[in-house]
XYZ file of C-alpha atoms in Angstrom:
529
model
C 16.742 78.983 75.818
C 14.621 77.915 72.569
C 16.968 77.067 69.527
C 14.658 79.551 67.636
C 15.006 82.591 70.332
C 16.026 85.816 68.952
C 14.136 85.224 65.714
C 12.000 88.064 65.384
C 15.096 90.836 66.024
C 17.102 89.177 63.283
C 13.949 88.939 60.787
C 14.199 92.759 61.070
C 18.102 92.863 61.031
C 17.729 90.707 57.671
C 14.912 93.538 56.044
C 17.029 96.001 57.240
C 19.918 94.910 55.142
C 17.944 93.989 52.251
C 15.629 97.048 52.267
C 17.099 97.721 48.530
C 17.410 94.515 47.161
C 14.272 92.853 48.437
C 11.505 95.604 47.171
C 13.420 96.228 43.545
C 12.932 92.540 43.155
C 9.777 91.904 44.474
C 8.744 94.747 41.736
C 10.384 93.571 38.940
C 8.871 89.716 39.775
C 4.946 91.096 40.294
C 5.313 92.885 37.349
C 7.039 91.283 34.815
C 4.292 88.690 33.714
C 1.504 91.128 33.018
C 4.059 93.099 30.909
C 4.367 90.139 29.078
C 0.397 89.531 28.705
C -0.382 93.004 28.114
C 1.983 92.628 24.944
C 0.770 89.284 24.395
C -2.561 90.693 23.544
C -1.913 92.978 21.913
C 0.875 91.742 19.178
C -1.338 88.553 18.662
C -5.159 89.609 19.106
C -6.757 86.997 16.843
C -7.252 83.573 18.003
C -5.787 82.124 14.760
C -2.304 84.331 15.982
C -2.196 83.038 19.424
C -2.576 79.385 17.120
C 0.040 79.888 15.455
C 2.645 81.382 17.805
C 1.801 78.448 19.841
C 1.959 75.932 17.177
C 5.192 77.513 15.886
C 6.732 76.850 19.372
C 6.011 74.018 20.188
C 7.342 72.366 16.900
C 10.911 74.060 18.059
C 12.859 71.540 20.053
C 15.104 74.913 21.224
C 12.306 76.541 22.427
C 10.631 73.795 24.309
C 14.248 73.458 25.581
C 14.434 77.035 26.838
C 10.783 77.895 28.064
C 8.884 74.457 28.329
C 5.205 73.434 25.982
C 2.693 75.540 24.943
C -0.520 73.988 26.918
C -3.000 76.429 25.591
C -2.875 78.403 22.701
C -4.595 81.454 24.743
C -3.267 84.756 25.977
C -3.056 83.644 29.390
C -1.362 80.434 28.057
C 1.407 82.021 25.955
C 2.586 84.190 28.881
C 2.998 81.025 31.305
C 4.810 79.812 28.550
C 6.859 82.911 28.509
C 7.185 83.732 31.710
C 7.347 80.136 33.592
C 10.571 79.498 33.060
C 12.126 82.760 33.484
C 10.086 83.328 36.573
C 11.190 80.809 38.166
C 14.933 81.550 37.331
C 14.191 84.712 38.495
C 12.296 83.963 41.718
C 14.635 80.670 42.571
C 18.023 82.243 41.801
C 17.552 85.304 44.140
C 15.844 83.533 46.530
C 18.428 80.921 46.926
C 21.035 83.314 46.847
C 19.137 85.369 49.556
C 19.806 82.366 52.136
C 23.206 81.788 51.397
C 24.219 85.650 52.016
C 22.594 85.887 55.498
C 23.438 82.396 56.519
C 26.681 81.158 55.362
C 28.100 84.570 54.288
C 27.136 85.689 57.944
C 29.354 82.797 59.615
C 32.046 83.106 56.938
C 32.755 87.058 57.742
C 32.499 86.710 61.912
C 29.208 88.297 61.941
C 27.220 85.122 62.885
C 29.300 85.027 65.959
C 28.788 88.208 67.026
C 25.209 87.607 66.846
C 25.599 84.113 68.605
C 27.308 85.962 71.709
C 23.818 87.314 72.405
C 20.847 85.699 73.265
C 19.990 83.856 70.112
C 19.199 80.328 69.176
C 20.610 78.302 67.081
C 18.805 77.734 64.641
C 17.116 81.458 65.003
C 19.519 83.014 61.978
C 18.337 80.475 59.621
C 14.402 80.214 60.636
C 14.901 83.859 60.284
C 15.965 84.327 56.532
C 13.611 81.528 55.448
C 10.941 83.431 56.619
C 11.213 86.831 54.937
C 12.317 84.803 51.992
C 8.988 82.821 51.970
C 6.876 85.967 52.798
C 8.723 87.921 49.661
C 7.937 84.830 47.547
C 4.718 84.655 48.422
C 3.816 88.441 48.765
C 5.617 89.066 45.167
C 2.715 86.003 44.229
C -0.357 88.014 45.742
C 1.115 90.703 43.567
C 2.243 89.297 40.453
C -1.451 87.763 40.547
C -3.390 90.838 41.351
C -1.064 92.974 38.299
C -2.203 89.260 35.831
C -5.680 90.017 36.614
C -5.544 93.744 36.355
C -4.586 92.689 32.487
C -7.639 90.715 31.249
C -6.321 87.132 32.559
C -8.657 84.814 34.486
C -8.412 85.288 38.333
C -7.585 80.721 38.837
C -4.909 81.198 36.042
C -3.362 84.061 37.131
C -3.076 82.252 41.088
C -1.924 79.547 39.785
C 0.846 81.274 37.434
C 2.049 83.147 40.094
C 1.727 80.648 43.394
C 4.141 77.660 41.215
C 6.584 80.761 41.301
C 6.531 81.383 44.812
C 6.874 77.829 45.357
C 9.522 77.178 43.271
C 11.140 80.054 45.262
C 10.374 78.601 47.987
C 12.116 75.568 46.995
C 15.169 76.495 46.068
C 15.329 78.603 49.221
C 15.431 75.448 50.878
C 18.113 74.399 48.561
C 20.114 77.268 49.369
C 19.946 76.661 52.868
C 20.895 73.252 52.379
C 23.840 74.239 50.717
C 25.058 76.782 53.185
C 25.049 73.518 55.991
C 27.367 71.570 53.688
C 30.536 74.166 53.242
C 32.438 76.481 55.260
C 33.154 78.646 52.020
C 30.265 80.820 51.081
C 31.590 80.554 47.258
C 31.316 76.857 47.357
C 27.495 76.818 48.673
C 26.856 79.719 46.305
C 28.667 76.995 43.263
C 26.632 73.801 45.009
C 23.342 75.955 44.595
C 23.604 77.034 41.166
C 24.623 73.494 40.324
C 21.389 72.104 41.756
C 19.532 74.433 39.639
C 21.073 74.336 36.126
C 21.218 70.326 36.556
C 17.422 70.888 37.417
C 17.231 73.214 34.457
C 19.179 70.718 32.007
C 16.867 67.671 33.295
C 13.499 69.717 32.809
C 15.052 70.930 29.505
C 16.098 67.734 27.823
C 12.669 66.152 28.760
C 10.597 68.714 27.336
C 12.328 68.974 24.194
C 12.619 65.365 23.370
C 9.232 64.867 24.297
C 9.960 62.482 27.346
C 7.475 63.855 29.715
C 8.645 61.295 32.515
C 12.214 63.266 32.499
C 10.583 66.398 33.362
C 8.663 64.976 35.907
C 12.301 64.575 38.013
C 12.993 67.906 37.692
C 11.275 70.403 40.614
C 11.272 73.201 37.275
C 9.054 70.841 35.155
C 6.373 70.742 37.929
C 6.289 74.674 38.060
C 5.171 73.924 34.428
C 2.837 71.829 34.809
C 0.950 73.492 37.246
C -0.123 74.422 33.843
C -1.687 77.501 34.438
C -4.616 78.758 32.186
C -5.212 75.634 31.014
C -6.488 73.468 33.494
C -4.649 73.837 36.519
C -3.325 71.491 38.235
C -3.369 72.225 41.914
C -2.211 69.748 43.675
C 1.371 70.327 42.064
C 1.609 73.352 44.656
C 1.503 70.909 47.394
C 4.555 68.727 45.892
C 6.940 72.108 45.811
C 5.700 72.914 48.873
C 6.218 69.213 50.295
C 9.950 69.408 48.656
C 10.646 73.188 50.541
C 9.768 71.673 53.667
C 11.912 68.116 53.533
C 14.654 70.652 52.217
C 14.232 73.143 55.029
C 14.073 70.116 57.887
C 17.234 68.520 56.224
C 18.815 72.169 56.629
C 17.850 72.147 60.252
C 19.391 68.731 60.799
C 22.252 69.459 59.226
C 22.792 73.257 61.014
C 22.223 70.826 64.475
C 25.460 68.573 63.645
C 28.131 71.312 62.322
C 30.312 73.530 64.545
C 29.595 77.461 63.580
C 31.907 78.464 61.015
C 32.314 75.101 59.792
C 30.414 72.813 57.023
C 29.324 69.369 57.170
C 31.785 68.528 54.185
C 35.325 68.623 55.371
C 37.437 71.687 54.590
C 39.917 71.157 51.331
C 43.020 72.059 53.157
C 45.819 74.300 50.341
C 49.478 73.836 50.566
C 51.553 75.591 53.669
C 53.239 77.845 51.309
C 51.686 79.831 48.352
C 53.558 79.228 45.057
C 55.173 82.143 43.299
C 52.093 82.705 40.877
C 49.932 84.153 44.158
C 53.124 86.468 44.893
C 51.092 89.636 43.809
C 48.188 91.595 44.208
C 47.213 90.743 40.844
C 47.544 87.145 41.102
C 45.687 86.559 44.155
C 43.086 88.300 42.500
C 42.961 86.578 39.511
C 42.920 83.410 42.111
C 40.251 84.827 43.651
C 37.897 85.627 40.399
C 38.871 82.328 38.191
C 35.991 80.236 39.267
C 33.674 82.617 38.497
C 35.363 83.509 35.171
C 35.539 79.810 34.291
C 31.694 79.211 34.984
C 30.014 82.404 34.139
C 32.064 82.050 30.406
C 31.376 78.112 29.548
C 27.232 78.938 31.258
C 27.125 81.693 29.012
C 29.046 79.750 25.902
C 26.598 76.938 25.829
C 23.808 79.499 26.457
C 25.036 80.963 23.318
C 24.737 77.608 21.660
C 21.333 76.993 22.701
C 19.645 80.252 21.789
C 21.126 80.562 18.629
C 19.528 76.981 17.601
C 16.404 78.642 19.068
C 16.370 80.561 15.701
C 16.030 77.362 13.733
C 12.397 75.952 13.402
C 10.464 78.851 12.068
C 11.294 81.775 14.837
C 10.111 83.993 11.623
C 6.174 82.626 11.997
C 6.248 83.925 15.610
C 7.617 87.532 14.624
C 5.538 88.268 11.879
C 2.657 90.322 13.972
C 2.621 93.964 12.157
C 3.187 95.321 15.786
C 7.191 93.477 15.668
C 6.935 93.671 12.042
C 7.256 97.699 12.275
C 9.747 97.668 15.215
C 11.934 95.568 13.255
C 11.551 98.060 10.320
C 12.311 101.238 12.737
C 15.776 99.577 14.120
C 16.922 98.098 10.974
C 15.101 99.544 7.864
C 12.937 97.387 5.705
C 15.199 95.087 4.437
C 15.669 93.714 8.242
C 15.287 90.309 8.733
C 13.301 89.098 11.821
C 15.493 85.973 12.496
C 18.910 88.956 12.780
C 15.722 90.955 14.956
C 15.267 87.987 17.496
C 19.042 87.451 17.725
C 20.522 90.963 18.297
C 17.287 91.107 21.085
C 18.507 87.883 22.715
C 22.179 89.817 23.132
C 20.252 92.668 24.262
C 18.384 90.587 27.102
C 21.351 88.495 27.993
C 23.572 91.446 28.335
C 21.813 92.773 31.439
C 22.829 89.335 33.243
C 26.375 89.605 32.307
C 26.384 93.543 34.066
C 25.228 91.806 36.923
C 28.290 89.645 36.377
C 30.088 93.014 36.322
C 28.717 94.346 39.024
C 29.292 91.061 41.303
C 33.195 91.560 40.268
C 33.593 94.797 40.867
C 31.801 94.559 44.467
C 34.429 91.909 45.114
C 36.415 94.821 46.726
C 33.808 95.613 49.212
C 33.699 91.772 50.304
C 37.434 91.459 50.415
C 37.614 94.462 52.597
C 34.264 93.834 54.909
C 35.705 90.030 55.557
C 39.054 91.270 56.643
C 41.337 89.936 54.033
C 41.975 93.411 52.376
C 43.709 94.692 55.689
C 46.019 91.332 55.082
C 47.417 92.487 51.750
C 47.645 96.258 52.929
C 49.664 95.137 55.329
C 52.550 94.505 52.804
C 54.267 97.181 50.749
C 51.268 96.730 48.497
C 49.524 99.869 47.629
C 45.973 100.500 48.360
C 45.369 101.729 44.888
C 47.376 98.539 43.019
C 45.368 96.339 45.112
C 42.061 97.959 44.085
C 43.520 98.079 40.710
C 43.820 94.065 40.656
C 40.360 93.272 41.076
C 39.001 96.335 38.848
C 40.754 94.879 36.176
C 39.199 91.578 36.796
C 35.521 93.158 37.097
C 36.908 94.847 33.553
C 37.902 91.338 31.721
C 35.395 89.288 33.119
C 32.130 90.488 31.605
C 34.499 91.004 28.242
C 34.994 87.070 28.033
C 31.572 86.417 29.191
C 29.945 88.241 26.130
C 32.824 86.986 23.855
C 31.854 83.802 25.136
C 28.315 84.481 24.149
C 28.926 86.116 21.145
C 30.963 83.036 19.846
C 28.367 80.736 20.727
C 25.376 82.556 19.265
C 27.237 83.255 16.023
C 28.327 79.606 15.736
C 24.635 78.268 16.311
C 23.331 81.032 14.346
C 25.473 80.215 11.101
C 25.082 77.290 11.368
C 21.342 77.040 11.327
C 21.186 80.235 8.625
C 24.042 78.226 6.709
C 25.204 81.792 6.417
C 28.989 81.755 7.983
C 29.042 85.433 7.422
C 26.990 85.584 10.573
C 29.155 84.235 13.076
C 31.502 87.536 12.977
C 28.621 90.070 12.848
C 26.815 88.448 16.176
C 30.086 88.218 17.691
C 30.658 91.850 16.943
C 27.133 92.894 18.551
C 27.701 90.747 21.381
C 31.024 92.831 21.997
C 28.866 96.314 21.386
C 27.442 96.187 24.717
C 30.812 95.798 26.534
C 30.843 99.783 27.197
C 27.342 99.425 28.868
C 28.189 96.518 30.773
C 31.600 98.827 32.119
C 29.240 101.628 32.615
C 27.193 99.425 35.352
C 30.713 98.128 36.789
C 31.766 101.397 37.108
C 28.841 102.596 39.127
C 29.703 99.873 41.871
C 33.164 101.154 41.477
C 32.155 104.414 42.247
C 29.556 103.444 45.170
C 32.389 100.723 46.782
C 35.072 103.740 46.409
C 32.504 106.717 47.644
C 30.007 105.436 49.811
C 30.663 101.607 50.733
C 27.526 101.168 52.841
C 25.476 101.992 49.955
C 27.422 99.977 47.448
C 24.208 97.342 47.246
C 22.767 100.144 45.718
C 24.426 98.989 42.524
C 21.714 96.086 42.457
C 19.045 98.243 42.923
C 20.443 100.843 39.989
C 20.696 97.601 37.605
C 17.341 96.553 38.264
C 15.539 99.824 37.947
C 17.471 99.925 34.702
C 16.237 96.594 33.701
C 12.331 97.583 34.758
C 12.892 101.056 32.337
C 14.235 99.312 29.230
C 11.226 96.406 29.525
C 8.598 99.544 29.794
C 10.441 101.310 27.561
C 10.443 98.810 25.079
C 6.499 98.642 25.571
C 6.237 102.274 24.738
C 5.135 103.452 28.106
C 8.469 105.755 28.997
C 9.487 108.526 28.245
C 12.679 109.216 25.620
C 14.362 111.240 27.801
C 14.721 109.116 30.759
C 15.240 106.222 28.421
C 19.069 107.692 27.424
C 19.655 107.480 31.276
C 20.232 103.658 30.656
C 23.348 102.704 28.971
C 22.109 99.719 26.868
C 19.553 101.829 24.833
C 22.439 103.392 23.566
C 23.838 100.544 22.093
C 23.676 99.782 18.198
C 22.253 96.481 17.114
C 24.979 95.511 14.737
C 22.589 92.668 13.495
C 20.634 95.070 12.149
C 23.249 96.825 10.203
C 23.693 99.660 12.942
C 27.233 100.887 13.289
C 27.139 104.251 15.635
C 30.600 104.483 17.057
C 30.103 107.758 18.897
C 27.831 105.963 21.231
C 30.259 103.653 22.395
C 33.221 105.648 22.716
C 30.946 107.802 25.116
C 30.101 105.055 27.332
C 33.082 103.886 27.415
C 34.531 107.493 28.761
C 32.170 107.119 31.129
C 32.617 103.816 32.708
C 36.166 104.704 32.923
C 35.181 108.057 35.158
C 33.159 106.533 37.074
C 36.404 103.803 37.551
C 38.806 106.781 38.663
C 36.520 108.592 40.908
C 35.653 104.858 42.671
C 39.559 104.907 43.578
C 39.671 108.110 44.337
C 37.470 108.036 46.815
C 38.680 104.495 48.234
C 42.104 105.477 48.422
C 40.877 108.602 50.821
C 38.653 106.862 53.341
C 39.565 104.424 55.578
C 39.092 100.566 54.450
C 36.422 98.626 55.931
């Protein structure tokens, strides 16, 4: 028997699962850059405005830091500017992610040896999820490029824009599946992953913004960059992401050859033979079980906080003063509004959605414990299906609260700082905090789906990305008011501003806490798993 046999059924088994996930992000990926353009265009439509924006940014260090250089001062050049970075966050992340879930999350639940009992390769489960991972990276490309050119931008640009992307998924698909080889625990590959990345981030970051263009030459991220599209592309930097996804994705294969299934290449850290009192409760084990994440999501999102409110610093004002953001500014916060407190309280607004996903990846942490087994291991003991639930829905509830504090704190501080206005720090902090209810609303919906229907609790990914693909449109002016309330954040004062609706939030947060109830409710009917 080949070691790739069986490939084909378990490419469909993986589309299958993903049938959700995989089209809600290809969609939001293909188009999100000509969003981007087509408001490029029009907020700057003279060629001395697309100067300036570009000049502006690339004399801020912070910026450079967060998106990478201007290389042409050009529509076309200001949206790879935008977009590059966050693209490939986007496109990386998800993809990476993708490979650990149906590779070492498969082996880690049983699943993969199930599958192995039949006639299946070995290395057929991972040659499978690489490939509808690279066909979604690169078919998200053909689209992202065809939805560039449907906006004005030059056909070779718009390729090139969106083929680093794929590549860059690509690549840290292959990372991902490196990861999974080295570590029996699912969370520990999904940790070694991310760690790759923001150490790839922090390397492309630090070169760009101190102008050492040999440091971002280390980082896989500054060549996604410098593919520099609308300005000269540079081709041949496809072929070195594409050369680093395949020595990746042969390393993984070695690697998968040498392990036993179930196990990692890295030895096991073996825990004590007894627990210690603090894990002698539902509660506790939870709290065991979510303090990693808690730990890393709130320092990532502290220092994140740091860096974007130094982004303000460095003339941030020059880039907002098109009459377009000029007026929006006025309609939020009256005409007294200042763009800098704009830019800030729409940097909360942005970096809110990721901490719902936060949310949601808490809450669903009752659906893994109970699909992997380990629920039926603490039912087994007088502990009550309800307190159990209870344990980890408080988690999911003070997670995504010290994540925005977190921000908050660290936006305020940088922002107060650089304003030399210490007033600031407890206003930002405060609108951080407003979209708490909105982030509870979006845990309580995978509440609600775990507790009601648990094979459709992935649906909570697909809910928060339609969500996310509204508000961007929305924000653009092309939908509607009324199906604009539907999403949470919209209804969520920007304190910066000077907004201070109560009502709204009190709402929300009736609602989140409904949707909370009825999630138990409906778990503590069915049966578990």
């Amino acid at each position: 028997m080949s070691a790739l046999t069986g490939t084909g059924t378990l490419v469909r088994l993986v589309v299958r699962r993903d049938r959700l996930i995989l089209p809600l992000w290809g969609l939001l990926a293909a188009v999100y850059p000509s969003a981007i353009a087509r408001s490029t265009a029009d907020l700057y439509p003279t060629a001395e405005a697309l100067r300036g924006v570009a000049g502006t940014a690339m004399a801020n260090p912070s910026q450079q830091a967060m998106r990478g250089p201007v290389f042409e001062a050009s529509v076309g050049g200001l949206t790879a500017h935008t977009v590059g970075m966050s693209g490939a966050i986007l496109l990386g992340l998800v993809s990476m992610l993708l490979v650990i879930r149906h590779s070492r999350v498969e082996e880690e639940s049983g699943r993969r040896e199930l599958v192995g009992a039949g006639v299946v390769g070995r290395h057929a489960p991972l040659t499978a999820v690489l490939a509808v991972v690279f066909t979604a990276n690169l078919m998200i490309a053909v689209l992202m490029a065809g939805t560039l050119i449907g906006a004005g931008l030059p056909a070779s640009g718009s390729f090139a824009l969106a083929l680093s992307l794929a590549a860059t998924g690509w690549t840290f698909a292959a990372v991902g599946a490196v990861a999974a080889q080295l570590t029996e625990s699912a969370a520990v590959a999904r940790g070694i992953g991310l760690g790759v990345f923001i150490v790839c981030f922090l390397i492309r970051a630090v070169g760009d913004s101190s102008g050492s263009a040999w440091l971002s030459w280390v980082s896989p991220l500054g060549w996604t960059l410098r593919a520099r599209a609308f300005a000269g592309e540079r081709w041949w930097i496809l072929a070195l992401l594409v050369a680093l996804a395949v020595v990746l994705a042969g390393a993984a294969y070695r690697l998968s050859a040498r392990r036993d299934l179930a196990a990692g290449v890295l030895p096991a850290r073996l825990g004590p033979a007894t627990a210690t009192p603090a894990l002698d409760s539902a509660p506790a084990l939870a709290w065991r079980l979510h303090r990693g994440q808690l730990a890393a999501w709130t320092a990532g999102f502290a220092a994140g906080g740091l860096a974007l409110g130094g982004a303000v610093s460095g003339g941030i004002e020059a880039q907002l003063n098109a009459p377009q953001i000029m007026e929006m500014i006025a309609r939020v916060g009256g005409e007294n509004a200042e763009p800098a407190d704009f830019f800030v309280n729409y940097l909360l607004s942005m970096l809110a959605w990721i901490i719902a996903a936060y949310g949601i990846l808490s809450a669903l942490r009752l659906r893994t414990e109970e699909t992997a087994g380990r629920a039926d291991l603490v039912l087994v003991t007088p502990t009550s299906r309800v307190r159990w639930a209870l344990s980890h829905l408080f988690m999911a509830v003070v997670a995504p609260a010290t994540a925005l504090a977190a921000l908050g704190a660290g936006t305020g501080l940088a922002y107060s700082a650089s304003s030399g206005d210490p007033g600031k720090f407890p206003v930002v902090l405060g609108a951080a905090l407003a979209y708490l209810p909105a982030v509870w609303v979006m845990t309580g919906i995978a509440v609600l789906l775990a507790g009601l229907l648990p094979r459709l609790s992935v649906a909570a990914w697909g809910i928060w990305v339609v969500f996310i693909l509204l508000d961007v449109f929305g924000m653009l002016g092309q939908v509607d008011a009324s199906v604009l309330n539907l999403i949470p954040f919209v209804h969520v004062p920007w304190v910066v501003l000077g907004q201070t609706a109560v009502a709204p939030l009190l709402l929300l947060t009736a609602i989140a806490a409904v949707l909370g109830v009825a999630g138990l409710a409906g778990l503590r009917r069915r049966d578990i798993a």
